[in-house]
PDB file of C-alpha atoms in Angstrom:
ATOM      1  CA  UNK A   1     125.561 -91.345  34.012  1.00  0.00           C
ATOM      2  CA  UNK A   2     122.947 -89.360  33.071  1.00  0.00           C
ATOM      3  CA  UNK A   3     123.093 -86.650  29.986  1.00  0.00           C
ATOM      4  CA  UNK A   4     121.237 -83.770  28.258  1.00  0.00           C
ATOM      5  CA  UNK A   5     120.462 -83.874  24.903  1.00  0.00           C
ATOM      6  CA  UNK A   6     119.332 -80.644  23.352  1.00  0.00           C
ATOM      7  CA  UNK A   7     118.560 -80.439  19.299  1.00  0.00           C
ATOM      8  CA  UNK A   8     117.425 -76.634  18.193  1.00  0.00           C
ATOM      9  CA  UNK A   9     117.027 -75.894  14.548  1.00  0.00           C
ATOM     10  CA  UNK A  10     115.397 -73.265  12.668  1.00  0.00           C
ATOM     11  CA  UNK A  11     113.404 -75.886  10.776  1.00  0.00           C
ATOM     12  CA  UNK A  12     110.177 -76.829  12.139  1.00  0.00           C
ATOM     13  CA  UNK A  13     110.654 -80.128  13.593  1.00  0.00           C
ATOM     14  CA  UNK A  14     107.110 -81.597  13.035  1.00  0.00           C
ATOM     15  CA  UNK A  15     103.474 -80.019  11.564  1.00  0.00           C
ATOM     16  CA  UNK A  16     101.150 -82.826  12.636  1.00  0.00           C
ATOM     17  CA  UNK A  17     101.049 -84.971  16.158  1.00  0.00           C
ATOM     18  CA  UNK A  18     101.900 -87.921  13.879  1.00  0.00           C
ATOM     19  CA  UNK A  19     105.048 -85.811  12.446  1.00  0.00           C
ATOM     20  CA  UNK A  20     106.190 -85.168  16.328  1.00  0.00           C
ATOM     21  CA  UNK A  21     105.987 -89.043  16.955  1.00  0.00           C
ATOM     22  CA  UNK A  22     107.856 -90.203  14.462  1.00  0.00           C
ATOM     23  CA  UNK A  23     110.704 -87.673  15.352  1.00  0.00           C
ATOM     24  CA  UNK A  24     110.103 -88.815  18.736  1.00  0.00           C
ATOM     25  CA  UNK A  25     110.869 -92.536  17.312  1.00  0.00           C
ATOM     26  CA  UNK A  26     113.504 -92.041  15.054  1.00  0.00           C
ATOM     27  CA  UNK A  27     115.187 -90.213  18.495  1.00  0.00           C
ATOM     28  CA  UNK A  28     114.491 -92.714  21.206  1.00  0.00           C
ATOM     29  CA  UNK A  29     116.145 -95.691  18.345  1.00  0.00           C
ATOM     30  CA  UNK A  30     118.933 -93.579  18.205  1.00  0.00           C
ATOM     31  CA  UNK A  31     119.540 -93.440  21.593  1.00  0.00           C
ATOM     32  CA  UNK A  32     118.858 -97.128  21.795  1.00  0.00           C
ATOM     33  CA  UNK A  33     121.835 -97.199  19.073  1.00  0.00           C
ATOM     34  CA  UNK A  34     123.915 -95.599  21.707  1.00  0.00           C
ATOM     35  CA  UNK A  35     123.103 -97.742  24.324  1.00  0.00           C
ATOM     36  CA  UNK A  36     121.481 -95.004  25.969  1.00  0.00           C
ATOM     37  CA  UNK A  37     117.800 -94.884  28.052  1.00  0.00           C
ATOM     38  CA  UNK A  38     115.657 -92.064  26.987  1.00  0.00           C
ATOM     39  CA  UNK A  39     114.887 -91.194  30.906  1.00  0.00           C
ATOM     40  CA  UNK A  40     112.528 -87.837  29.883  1.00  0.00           C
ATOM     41  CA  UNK A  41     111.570 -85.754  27.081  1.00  0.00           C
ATOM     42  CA  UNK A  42     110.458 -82.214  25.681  1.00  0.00           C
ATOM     43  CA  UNK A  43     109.078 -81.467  21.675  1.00  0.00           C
ATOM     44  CA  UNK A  44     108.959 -78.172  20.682  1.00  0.00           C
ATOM     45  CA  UNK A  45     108.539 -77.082  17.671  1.00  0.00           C
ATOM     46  CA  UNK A  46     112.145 -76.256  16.721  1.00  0.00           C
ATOM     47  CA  UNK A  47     113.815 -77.675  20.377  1.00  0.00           C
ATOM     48  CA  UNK A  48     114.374 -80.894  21.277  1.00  0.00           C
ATOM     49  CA  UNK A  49     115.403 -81.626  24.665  1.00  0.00           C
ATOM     50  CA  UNK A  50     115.945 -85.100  26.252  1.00  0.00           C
ATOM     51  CA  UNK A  51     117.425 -87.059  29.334  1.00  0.00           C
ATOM     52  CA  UNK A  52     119.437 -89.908  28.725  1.00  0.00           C
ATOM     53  CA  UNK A  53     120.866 -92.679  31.335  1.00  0.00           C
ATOM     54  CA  UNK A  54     123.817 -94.508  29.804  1.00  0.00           C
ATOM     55  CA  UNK A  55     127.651 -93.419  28.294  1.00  0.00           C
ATOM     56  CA  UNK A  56     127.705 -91.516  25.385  1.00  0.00           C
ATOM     57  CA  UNK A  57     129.939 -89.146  24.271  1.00  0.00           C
ATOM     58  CA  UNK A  58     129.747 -85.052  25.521  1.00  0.00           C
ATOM     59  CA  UNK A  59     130.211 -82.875  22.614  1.00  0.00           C
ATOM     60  CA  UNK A  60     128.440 -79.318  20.886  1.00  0.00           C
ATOM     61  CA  UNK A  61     127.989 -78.730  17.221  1.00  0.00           C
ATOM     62  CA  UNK A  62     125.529 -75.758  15.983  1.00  0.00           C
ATOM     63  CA  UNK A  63     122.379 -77.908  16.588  1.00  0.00           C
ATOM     64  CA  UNK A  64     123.067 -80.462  18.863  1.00  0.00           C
ATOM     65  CA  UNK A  65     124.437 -80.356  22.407  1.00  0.00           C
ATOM     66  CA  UNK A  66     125.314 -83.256  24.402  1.00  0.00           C
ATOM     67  CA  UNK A  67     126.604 -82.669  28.097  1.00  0.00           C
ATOM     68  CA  UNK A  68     126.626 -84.811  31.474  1.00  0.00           C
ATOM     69  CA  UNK A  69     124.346 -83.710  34.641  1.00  0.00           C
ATOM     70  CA  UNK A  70     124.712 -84.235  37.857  1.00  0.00           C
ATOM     71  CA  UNK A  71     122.189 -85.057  40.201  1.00  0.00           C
ATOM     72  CA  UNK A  72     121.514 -81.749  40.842  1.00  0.00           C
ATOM     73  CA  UNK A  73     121.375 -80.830  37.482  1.00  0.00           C
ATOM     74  CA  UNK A  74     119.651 -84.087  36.661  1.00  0.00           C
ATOM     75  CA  UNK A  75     116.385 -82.848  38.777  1.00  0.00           C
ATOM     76  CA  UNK A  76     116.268 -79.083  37.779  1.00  0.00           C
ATOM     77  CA  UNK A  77     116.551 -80.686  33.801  1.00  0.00           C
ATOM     78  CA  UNK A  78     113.345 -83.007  34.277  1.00  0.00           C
ATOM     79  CA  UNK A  79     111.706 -80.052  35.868  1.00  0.00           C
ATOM     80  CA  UNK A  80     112.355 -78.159  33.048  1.00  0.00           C
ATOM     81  CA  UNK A  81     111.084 -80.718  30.820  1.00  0.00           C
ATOM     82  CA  UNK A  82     108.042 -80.503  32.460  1.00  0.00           C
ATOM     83  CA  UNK A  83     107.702 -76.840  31.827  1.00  0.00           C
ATOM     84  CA  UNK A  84     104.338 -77.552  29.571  1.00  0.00           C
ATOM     85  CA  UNK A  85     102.673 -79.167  32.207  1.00  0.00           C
ATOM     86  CA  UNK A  86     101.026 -82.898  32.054  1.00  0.00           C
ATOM     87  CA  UNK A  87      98.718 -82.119  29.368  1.00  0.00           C
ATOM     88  CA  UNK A  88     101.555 -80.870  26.585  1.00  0.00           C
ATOM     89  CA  UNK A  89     101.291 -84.629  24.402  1.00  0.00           C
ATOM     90  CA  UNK A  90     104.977 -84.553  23.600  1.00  0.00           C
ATOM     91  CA  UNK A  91     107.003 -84.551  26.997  1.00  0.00           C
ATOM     92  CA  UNK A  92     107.624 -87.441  28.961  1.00  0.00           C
ATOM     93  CA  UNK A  93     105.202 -86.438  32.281  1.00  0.00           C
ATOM     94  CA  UNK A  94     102.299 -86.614  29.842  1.00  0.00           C
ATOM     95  CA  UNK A  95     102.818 -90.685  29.291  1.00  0.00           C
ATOM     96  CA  UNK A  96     103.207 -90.512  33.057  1.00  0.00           C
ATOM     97  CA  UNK A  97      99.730 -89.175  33.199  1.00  0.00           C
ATOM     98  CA  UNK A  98      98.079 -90.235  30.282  1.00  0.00           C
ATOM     99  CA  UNK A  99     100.149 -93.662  29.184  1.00  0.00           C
ATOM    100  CA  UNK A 100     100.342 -92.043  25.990  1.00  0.00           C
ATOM    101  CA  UNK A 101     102.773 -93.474  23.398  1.00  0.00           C
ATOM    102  CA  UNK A 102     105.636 -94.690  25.419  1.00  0.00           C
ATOM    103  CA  UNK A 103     109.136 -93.136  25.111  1.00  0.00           C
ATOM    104  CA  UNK A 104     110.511 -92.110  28.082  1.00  0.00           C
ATOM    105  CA  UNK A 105     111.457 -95.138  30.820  1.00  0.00           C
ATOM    106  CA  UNK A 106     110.847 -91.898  33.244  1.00  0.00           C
ATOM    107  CA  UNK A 107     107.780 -93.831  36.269  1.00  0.00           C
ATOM    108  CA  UNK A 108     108.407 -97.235  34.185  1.00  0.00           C
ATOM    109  CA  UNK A 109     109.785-100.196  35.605  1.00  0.00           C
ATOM    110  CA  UNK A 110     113.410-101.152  34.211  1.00  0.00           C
ATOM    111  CA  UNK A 111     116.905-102.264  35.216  1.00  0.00           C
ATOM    112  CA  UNK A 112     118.224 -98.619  36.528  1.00  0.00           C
ATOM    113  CA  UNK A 113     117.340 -96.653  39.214  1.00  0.00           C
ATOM    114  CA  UNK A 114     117.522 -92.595  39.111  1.00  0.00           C
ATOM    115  CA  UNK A 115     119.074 -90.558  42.870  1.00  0.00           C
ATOM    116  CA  UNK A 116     115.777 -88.981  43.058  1.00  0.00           C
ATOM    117  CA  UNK A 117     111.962 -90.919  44.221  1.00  0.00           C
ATOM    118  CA  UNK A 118     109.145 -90.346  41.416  1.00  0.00           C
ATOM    119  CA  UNK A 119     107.757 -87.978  44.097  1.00  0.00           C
ATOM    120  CA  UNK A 120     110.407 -85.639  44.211  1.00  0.00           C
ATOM    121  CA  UNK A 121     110.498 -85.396  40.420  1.00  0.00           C
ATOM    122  CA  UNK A 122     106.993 -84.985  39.732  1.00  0.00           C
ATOM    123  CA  UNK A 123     107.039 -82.189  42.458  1.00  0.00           C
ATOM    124  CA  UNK A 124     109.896 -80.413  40.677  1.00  0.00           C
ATOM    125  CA  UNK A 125     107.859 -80.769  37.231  1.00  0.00           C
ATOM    126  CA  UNK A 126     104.501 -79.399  38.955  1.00  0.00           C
ATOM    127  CA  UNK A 127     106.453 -76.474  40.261  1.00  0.00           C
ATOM    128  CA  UNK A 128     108.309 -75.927  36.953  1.00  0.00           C
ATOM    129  CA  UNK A 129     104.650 -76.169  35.079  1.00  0.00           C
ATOM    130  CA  UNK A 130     102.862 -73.593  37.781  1.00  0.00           C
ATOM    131  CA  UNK A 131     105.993 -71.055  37.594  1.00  0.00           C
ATOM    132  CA  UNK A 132     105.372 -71.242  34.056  1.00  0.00           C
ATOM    133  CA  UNK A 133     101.735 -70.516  34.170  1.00  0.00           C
ATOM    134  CA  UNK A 134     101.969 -67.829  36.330  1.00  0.00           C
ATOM    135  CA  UNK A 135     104.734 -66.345  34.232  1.00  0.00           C
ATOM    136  CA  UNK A 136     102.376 -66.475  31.167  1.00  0.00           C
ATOM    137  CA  UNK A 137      99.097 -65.152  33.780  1.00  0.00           C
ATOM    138  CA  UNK A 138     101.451 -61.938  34.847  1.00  0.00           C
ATOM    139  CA  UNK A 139     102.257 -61.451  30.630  1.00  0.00           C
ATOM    140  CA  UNK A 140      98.401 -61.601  29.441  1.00  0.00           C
ATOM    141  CA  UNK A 141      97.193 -59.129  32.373  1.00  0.00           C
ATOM    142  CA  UNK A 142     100.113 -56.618  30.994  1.00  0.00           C
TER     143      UNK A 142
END
């Protein structure tokens, strides 16, 4: 089963790129303490969004939601994850591009196997990133 974990807060979640991946650690161990794959991720400044492949429990407080995808959902969430693009250093498609710091199992080798080819996904993440950039294109020209 595969999940959506979003975190917001109002509190800046990290200042520095070694700030974002220790929150990025301290994360993927906890979903490691829930038996839980971190399949993708976002950082934002105050967001937190990731995918995770395992059982774990669905519930919503102020800050943190938990809920189950299906597929469908499952492949419009890791496009949205990709929303920065491939050069953004804390998401998941910029270790697929980069073999950055390694979080996400998302293009690694493991055990499980998501519905959806690598191919498909990283389409749905380039055409997440290039909506995006037009969107911001359309906003500086106004």
């Amino acid at each position: 089963m595969y999940y959506l974990l979003t975190y917001r807060t109002r509190r800046c979640l990290f200042a520095t790129a070694d700030d974002a991946f220790h929150c990025l650690q301290a994360w993927q161990q906890w979903a490691e303490a829930h038996t839980c794959n971190l399949i993708d991720y976002l950082l934002l400044p105050h967001c937190l969004q990731l995918v995770l492949q395992g059982r774990i429990q669905v519930y919503r407080t102020k800050t943190l939601v938990i809920q189950q995808l299906t597929d469908e959902e499952l492949l419009a969430s890791l496009a949205r994850l990709g929303m920065h693009g491939r050069n953004y250093p804390f998401c998941g498609t910029y270790e697929l591009y980069h073999a950055s710091n390694c979080y996400a199992a998302l293009g690694k080798a493991g055990f499980y196997a998501l519905p959806y080819p690598l191919s498909v996904i990283l389409k749905a993440k380039k055409n997440q990133s290039s909506k995006r950039a037009r969107t911001v294109d359309c906003d500086e020209i106004a």
